[in-house]
Coordinates of C-alpha atoms in Angstrom, one line a residue:
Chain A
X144 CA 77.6 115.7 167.8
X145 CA 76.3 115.8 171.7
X146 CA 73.9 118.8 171.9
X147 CA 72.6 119.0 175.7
X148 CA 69.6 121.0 176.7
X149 CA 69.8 122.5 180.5
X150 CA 67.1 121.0 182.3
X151 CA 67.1 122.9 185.4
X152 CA 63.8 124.9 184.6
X153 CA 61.8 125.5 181.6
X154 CA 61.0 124.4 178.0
X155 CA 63.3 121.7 177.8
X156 CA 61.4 118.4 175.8
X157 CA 60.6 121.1 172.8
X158 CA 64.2 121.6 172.3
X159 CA 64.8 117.9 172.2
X160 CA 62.6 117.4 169.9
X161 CA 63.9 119.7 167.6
X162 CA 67.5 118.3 167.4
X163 CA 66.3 114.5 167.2
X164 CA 64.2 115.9 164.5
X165 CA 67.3 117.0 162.5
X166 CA 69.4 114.1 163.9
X167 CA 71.4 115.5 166.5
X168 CA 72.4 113.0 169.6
X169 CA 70.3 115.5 172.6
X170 CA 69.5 114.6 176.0
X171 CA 68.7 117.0 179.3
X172 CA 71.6 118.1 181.2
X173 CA 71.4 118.8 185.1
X174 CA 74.5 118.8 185.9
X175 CA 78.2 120.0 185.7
X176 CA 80.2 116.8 185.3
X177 CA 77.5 116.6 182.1
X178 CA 78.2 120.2 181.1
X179 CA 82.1 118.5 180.3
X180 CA 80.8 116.2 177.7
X181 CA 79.3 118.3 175.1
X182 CA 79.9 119.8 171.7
X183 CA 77.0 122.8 171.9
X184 CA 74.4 123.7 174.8
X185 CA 71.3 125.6 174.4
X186 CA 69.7 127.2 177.4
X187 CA 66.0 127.4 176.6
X188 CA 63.0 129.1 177.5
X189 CA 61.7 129.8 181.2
X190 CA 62.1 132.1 184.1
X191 CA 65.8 133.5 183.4
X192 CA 65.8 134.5 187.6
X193 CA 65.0 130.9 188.8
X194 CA 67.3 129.2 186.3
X195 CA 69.7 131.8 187.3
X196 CA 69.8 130.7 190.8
X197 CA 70.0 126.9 190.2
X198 CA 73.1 127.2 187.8
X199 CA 74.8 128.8 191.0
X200 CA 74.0 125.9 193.0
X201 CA 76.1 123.0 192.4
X202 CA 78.6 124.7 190.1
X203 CA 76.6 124.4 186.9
X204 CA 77.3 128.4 186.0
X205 CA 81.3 127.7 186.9
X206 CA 81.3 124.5 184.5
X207 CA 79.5 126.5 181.0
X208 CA 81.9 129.2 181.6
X209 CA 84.7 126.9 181.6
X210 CA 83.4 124.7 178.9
X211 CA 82.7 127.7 176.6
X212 CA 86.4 128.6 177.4
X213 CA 87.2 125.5 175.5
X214 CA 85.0 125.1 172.5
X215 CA 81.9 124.4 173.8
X216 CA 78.8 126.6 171.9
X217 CA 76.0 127.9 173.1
X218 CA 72.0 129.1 172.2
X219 CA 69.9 131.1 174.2
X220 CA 66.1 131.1 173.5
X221 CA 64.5 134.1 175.6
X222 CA 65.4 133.7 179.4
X223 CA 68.3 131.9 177.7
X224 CA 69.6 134.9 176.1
X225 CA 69.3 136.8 179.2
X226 CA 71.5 134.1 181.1
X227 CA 74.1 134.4 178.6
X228 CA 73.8 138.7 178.2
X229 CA 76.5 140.5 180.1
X230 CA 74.6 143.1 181.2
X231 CA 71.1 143.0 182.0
X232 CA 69.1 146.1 182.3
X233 CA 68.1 146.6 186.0
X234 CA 70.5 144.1 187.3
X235 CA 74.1 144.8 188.9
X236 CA 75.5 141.5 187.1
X237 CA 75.1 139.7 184.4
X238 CA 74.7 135.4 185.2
X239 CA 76.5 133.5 182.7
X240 CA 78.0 137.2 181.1
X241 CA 79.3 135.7 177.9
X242 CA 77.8 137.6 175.1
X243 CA 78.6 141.5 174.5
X244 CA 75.0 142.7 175.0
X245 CA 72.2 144.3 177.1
X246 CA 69.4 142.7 177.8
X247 CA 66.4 144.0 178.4
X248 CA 63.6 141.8 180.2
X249 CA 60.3 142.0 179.6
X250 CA 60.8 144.4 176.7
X251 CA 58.1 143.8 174.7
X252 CA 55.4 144.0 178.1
X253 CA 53.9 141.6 180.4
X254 CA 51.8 138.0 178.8
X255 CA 49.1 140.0 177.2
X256 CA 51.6 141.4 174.7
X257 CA 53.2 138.3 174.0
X258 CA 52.8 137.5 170.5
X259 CA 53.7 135.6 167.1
X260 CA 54.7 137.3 163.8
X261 CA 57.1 136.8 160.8
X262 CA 60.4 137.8 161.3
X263 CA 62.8 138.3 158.3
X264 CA 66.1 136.8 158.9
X265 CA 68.4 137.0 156.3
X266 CA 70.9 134.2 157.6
X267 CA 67.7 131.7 157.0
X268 CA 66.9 132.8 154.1
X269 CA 62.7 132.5 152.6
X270 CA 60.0 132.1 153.9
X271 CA 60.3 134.7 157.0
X272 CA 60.3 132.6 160.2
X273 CA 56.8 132.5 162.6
X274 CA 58.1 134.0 165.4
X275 CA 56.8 133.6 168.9
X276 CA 57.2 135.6 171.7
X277 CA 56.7 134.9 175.5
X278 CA 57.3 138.0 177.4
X279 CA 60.3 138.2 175.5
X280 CA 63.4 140.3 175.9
X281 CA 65.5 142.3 173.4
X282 CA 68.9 143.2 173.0
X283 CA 70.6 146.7 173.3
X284 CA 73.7 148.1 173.1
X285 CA 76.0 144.5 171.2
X286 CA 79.5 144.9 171.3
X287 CA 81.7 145.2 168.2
X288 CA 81.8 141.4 167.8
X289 CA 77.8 140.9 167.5
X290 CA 76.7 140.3 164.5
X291 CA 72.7 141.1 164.4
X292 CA 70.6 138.2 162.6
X293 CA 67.2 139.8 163.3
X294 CA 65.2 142.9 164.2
X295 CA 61.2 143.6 164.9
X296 CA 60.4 146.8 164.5
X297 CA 63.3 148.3 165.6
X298 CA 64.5 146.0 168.4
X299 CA 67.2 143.2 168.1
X300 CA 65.6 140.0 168.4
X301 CA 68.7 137.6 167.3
X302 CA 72.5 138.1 167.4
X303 CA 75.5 136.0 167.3
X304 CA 79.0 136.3 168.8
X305 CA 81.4 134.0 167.6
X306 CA 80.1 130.5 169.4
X307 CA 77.4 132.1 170.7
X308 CA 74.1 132.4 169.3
X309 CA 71.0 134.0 171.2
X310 CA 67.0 134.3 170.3
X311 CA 64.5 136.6 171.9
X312 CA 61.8 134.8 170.2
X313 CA 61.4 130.7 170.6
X314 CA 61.7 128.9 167.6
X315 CA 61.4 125.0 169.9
X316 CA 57.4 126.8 169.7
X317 CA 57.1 127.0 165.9
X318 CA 58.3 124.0 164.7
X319 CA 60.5 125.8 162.1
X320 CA 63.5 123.9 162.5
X321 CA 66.1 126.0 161.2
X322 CA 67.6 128.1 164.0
X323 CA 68.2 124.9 165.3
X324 CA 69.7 123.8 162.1
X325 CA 71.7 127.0 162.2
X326 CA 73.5 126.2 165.5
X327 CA 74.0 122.8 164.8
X328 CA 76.0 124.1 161.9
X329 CA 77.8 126.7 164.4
X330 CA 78.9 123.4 166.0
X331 CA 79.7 121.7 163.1
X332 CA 81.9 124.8 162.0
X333 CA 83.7 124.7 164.9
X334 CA 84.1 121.0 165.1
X335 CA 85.3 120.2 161.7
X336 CA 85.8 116.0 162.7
X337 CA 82.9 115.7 164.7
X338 CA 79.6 115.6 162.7
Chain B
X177 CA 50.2 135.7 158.8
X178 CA 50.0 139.6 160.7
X179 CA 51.1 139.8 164.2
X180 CA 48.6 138.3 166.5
X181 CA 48.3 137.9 170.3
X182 CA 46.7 135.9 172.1
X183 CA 47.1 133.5 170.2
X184 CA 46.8 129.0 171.5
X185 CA 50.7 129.2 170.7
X186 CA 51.4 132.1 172.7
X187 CA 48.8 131.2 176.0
X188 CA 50.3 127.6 176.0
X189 CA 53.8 128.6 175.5
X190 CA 53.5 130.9 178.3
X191 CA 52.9 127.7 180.8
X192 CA 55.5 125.6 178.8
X193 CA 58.2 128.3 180.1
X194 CA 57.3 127.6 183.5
X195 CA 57.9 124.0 183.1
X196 CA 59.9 122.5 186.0
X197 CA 58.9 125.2 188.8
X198 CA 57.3 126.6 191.5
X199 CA 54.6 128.5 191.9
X200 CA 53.6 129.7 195.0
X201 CA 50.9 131.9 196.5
X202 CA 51.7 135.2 198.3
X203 CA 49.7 138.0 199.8
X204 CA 52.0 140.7 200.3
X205 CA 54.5 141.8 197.9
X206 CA 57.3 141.2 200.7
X207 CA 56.3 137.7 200.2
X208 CA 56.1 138.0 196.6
X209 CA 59.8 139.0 196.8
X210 CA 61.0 136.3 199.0
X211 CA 59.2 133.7 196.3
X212 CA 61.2 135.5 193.4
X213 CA 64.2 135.6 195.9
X214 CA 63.9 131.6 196.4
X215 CA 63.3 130.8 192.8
X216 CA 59.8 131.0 192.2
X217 CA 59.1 130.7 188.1
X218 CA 55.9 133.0 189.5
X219 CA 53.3 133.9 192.4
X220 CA 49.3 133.8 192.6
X221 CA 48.6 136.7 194.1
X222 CA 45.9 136.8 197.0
X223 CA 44.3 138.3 200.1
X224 CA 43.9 134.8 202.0
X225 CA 45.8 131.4 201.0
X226 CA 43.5 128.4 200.9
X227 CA 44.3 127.4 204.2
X228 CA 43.1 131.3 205.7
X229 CA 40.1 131.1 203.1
X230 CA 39.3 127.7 204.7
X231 CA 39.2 128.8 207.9
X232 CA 38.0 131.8 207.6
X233 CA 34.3 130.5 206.0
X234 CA 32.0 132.5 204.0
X235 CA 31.8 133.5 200.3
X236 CA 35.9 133.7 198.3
X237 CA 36.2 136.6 195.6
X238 CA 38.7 137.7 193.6
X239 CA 41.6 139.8 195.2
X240 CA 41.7 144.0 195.5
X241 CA 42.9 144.4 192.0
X242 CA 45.2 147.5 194.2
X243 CA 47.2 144.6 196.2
X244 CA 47.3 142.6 192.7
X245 CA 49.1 145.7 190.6
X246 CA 51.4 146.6 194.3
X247 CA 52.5 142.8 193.9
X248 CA 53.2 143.2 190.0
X249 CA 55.5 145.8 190.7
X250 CA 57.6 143.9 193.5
X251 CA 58.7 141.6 191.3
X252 CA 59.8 140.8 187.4
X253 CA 58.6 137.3 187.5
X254 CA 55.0 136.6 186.4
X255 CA 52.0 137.0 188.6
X256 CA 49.0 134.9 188.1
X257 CA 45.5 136.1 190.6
X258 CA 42.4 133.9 191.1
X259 CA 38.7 134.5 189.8
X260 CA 35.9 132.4 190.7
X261 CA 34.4 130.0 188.7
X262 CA 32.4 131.5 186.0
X263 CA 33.0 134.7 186.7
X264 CA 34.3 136.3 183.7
X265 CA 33.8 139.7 184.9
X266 CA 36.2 138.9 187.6
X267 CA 38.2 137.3 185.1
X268 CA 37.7 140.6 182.8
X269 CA 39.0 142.6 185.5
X270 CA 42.2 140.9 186.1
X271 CA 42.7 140.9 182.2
X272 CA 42.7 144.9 182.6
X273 CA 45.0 145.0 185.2
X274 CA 47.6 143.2 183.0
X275 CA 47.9 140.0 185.0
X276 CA 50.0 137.4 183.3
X277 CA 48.0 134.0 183.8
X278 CA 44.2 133.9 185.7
X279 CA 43.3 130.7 187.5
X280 CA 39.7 129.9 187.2
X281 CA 40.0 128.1 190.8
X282 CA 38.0 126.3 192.9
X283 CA 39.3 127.8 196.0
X284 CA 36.8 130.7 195.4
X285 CA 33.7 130.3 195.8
X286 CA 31.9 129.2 192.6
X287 CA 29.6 132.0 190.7
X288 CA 28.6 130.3 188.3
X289 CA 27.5 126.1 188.6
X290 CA 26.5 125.5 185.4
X291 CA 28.7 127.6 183.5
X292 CA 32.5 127.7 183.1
X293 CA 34.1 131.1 182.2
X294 CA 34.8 131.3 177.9
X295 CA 38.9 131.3 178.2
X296 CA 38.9 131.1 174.4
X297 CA 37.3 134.9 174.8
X298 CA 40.5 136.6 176.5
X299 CA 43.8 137.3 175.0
X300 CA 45.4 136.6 178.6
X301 CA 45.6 132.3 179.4
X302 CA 43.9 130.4 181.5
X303 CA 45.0 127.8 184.1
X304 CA 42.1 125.5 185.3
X305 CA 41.8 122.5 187.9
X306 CA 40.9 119.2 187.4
X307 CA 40.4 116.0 188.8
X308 CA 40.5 113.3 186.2
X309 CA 41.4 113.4 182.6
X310 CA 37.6 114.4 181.3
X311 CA 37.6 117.0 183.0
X312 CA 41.0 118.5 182.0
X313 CA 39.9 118.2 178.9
X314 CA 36.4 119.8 179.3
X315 CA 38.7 123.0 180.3
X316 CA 41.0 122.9 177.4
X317 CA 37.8 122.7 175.6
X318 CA 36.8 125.9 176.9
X319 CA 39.9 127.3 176.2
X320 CA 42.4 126.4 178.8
X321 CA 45.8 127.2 178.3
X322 CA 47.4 124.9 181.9
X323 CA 46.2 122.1 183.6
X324 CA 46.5 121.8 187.5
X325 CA 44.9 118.9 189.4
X326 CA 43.4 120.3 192.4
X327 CA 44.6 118.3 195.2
X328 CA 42.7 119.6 198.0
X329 CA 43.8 123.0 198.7
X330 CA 44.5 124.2 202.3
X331 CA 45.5 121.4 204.0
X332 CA 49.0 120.4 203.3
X333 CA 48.1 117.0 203.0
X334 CA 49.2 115.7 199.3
X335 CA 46.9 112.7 199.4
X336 CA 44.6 114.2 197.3
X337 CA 47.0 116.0 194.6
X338 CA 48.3 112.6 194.3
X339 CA 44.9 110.7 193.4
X340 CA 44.5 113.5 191.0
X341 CA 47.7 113.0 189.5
X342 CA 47.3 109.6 189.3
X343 CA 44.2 109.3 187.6
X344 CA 44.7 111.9 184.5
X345 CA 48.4 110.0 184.2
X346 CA 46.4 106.3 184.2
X347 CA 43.5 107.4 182.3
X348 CA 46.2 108.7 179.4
X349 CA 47.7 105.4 179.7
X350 CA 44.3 103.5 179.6
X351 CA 43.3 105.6 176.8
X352 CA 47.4 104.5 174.7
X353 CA 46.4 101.2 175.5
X354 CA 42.8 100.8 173.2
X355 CA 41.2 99.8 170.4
X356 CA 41.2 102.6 168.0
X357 CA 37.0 101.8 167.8
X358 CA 37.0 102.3 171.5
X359 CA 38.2 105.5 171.6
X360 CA 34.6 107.5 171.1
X361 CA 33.0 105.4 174.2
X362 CA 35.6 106.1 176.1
X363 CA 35.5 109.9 174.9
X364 CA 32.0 109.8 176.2
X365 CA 32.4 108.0 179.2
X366 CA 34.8 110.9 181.1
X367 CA 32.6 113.6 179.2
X368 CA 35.2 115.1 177.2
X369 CA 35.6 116.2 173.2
X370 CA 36.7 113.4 171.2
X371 CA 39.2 115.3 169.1
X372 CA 41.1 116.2 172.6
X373 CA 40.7 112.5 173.4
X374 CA 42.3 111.8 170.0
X375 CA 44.8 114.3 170.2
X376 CA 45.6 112.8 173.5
X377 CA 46.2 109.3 172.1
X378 CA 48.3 110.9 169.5
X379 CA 50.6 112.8 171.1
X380 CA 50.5 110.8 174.7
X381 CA 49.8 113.4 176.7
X382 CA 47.9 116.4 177.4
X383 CA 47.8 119.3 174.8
X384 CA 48.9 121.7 177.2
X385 CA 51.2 121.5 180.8
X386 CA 49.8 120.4 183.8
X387 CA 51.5 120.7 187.0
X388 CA 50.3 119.5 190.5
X389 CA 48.3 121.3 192.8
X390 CA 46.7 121.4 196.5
X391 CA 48.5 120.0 199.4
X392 CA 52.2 120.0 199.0
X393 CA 54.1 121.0 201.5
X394 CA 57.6 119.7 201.2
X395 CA 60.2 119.2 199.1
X396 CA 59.6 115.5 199.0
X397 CA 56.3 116.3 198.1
X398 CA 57.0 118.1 195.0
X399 CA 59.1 116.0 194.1
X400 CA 56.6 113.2 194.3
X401 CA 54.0 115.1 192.0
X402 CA 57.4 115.1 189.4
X403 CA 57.4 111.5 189.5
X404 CA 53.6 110.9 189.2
X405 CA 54.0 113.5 186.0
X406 CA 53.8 117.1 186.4
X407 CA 55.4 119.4 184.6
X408 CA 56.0 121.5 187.5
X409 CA 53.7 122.1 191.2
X410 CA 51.9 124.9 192.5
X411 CA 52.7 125.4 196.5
X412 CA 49.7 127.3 198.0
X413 CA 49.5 127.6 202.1
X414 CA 52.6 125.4 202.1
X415 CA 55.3 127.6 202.5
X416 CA 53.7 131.1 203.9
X417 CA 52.4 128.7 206.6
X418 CA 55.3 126.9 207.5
X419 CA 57.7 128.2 210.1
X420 CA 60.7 129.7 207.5
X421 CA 59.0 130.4 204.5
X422 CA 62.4 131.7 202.8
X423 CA 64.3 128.6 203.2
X424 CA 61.8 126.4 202.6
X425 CA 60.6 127.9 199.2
X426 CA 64.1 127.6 198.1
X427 CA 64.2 123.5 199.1
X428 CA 61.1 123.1 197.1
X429 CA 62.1 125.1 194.1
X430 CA 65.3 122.5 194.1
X431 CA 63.7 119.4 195.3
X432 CA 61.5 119.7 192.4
X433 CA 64.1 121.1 189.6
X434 CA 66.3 117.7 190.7
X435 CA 63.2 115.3 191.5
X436 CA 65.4 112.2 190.8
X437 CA 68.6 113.4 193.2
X438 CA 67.5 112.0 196.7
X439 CA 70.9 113.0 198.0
X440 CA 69.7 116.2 197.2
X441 CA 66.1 116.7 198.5
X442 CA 67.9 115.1 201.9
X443 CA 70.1 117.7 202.3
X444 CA 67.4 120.6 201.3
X445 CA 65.0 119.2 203.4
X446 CA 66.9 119.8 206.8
X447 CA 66.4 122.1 209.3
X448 CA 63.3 123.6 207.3
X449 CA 61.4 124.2 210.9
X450 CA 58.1 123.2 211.3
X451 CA 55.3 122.8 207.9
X452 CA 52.3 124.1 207.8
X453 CA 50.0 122.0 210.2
X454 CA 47.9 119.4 207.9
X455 CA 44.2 118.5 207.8
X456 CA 42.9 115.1 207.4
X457 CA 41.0 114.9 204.5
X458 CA 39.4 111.8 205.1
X459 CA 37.5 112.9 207.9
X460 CA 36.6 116.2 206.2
X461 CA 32.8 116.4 205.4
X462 CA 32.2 116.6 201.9
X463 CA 31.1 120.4 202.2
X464 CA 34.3 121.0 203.4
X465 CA 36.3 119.9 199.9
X466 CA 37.0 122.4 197.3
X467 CA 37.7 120.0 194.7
X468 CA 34.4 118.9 194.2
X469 CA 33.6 122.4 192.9
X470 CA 33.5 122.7 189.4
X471 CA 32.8 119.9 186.7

């Protein structure tokens, strides 16, 4: 199973780490020919504007589109949900706009309200999973075809659409391995010869 | 475990999300626009850049907390803003204004020269500069959250941001490479904590992200400081003092996100119009330097 992490901005090695950890092939991906060659994606952690703009350059945005067109999944952590939203809150378009949501940046405030906490989420089973967010969005307004995996307090902090799995929180920060886990098994689900 | 802010995880992972960027220095929000326009992953927030500070003499402070706040509003990315060295007050103040990251920098004027400010004390992180290894890790001590080797801010000339770079990269290296009974004198030697030194050795690298700082002025330049093993750069005079500050943010923010594609950094790096005019640092007297500030 080839799991690539977009290296254009942001939190990339921590995802890596992850997948080796549970014994997924992973390397970085910069660019779209790459994009081709993959079972699953995940678009991690960073500024969602700035790794907005460098998937328009160079046809990266064009080739996920496509790719997810045939097969190819997808997980958003944080500014990676927001790439994959298709509406954010504010914004006239959406960037990648693949998954039936809102997203609203910043929700939770600026960095001094960043924080950690357990989060129930059912899908993962015990214990809860340390939670940690970075200026982090949330999610509004999911289409019929979301499923909701987690809330805090209120807000939707984790949803999934078919191959498409988004996280407001980061779990590359916690070192709780099984969201990660839980898309590789999205993959796998999808890919019944390939694991 | 309750909910809890401020927490190591949470000021760390806020500089591993800017991994691979750009952050540059504005003093308008117009200019904090076009950063977040070009790509920007955030802006430090000023009256002066370096280079103004530089020439303009006398004693650095922190920024009008009102221009601060008008340039968190312009824009959705984050905005970092300066204290001085030691001051915590300043520091104190910026934390109430809701700034995202404060930079204990030596491009202020010290206010303290014994005394760094306690980082571990604030629930918003810290980025600090250093010169060598010891003394990155004499701010992580104190609570740093980032790492940014100075360079020498102001001048456009990279010379020194890369002898900074260079040296915390080869001390790491120095320090994989020894005994394990070595590793306490060579702890003391750079004056820092030996359980950083030993986390260090462990984990081959520093425990938090350091990108490049104080002197870059082109794309090639960023990229360079990718190379040498930053995580990302910090442009300061550098693009509000070159001749198209739009254009060239944007071939920085790409030279640096695609540091190995030379085609690339060619083709971003033409037409840009004129940089900011450098400084020789060699022939600056040692008054002059801003790195040596600090400890």
């Amino acid at each position: 199973m080839r799991v690539g992490v977009l290296a254009l901005q942001g939190d990339v090695s921590e995802h890596i780490d992850l997948l080796r950890q549970l014994g997924a092939e992973s390397f970085e991906v910069r660019s779209a020919q790459q994009v081709a060659t993959l079972d699953g994606l995940i678009l991690p952690g960073g500024e969602s504007t700035t790794i907005a703009q460098l998937m328009r350059y160079y046809g990266i945005e064009t080739a996920i589109q496509e790719a997810y067109a045939r097969g190819l999944a997808l997980y958003g952590t944080c500014a990676g949900l927001i790439l994959l939203a298709k509406r954010i809150e504010g914004r006239k378009d959406g960037s990648l706009a693949l998954l039936d949501v809102t997203a609203v940046r910043n929700g939770f405030g600026r960095q001094i309200n960043s924080f950690e906490a357990d989060l129930s989420i059912p899908v993962l089973g015990e214990p809860p999973f340390r939670a940690v967010f970075i200026r982090a969005p949330y999610v509004r307004d999911p289409g019929p075809d979301v499923e909701i995996l987690a809330r805090y307090e209120e807000r939707i902090v984790a949803v999934r659409s078919d191959r498409l799995l988004a996280s407001a929180f980061h779990p590359e920060l916690s070192g709780d391995p099984r969201m990660h886990a839980y898309f590789l098994q999205m993959i796998a689900a999808k890919q019944p010869t390939a694991v | 475990m309750a909910v809890e802010v401020g927490t190591e995880r949470v000021k760390r992972g806020m500089a591993q999300m800017q991994k691979g960027g750009v952050i540059m220095d504005v003093v308008t929000p117009d200019q904090a626009k076009i950063a977040e326009d070009a790509g920007a992953v955030a802006v430090m927030a000023l009256e002066r850049v370096p280079a103004d500070i530089r020439a303009a003499g006398g004693v650095a402070r922190m920024s009008d907390p009102g221009l601060i706040e008008r340039i968190m509003q312009a824009v959705s990315i984050p905005v970092m803003a300066k204290a001085r060295i030691g001051h915590f007050v300043e520091a104190k103040v910026l934390e109430a204004i809701g700034v995202d990251y404060i930079d204990e920098s030596e491009v202020l004027t010290p206010a303290d020269e014994t005394h760094h400010i306690d980082k571990h004390a604030f629930t918003v992180p810290f980025v600090c500069g250093a010169r060598d290894l010891g003394e990155a890790l004499r701010r992580i001590g104190e609570g740093a959250a980032m790492i940014r080797t100075k360079g020498e801010a102001g001048t456009g000339n990279v010379v020194e941001a890369t002898r900074h770079m260079r040296t915390v990269m080869g001390q790491i290296h120095q320090l994989m490479g020894l005994r394990d009974d070595e590793v306490a004198a060579f702890a003391k030697e750079i004056g820092a904590p030996l359980e950083l030194v030993k986390q260090v050795r462990e984990q081959g690298r520093l425990p938090v992200v350091n990108f490049a700082a104080g002197g870059i002025a082109t794309p090639a330049d960023a990229a360079l400081m990718m190379h040498l093993g930053a995580d990302g750069v910090f442009v300061g005079s550098g693009i509000f003092k070159s001749e198209d500050p739009a254009k060239r943010a944007r071939a920085i923010v790409l030279a640096t996100a695609h540091y190995e594609d030379y085609k690339l950094i060619a083709e971003v790096s033409k037409d840009l119009g004129a940089p900011m005019s450098g400084l020789d640092v060699a022939s600056m007297p040692p008054e002059q330097r801003l790195a040596t500030r600090g400890w």
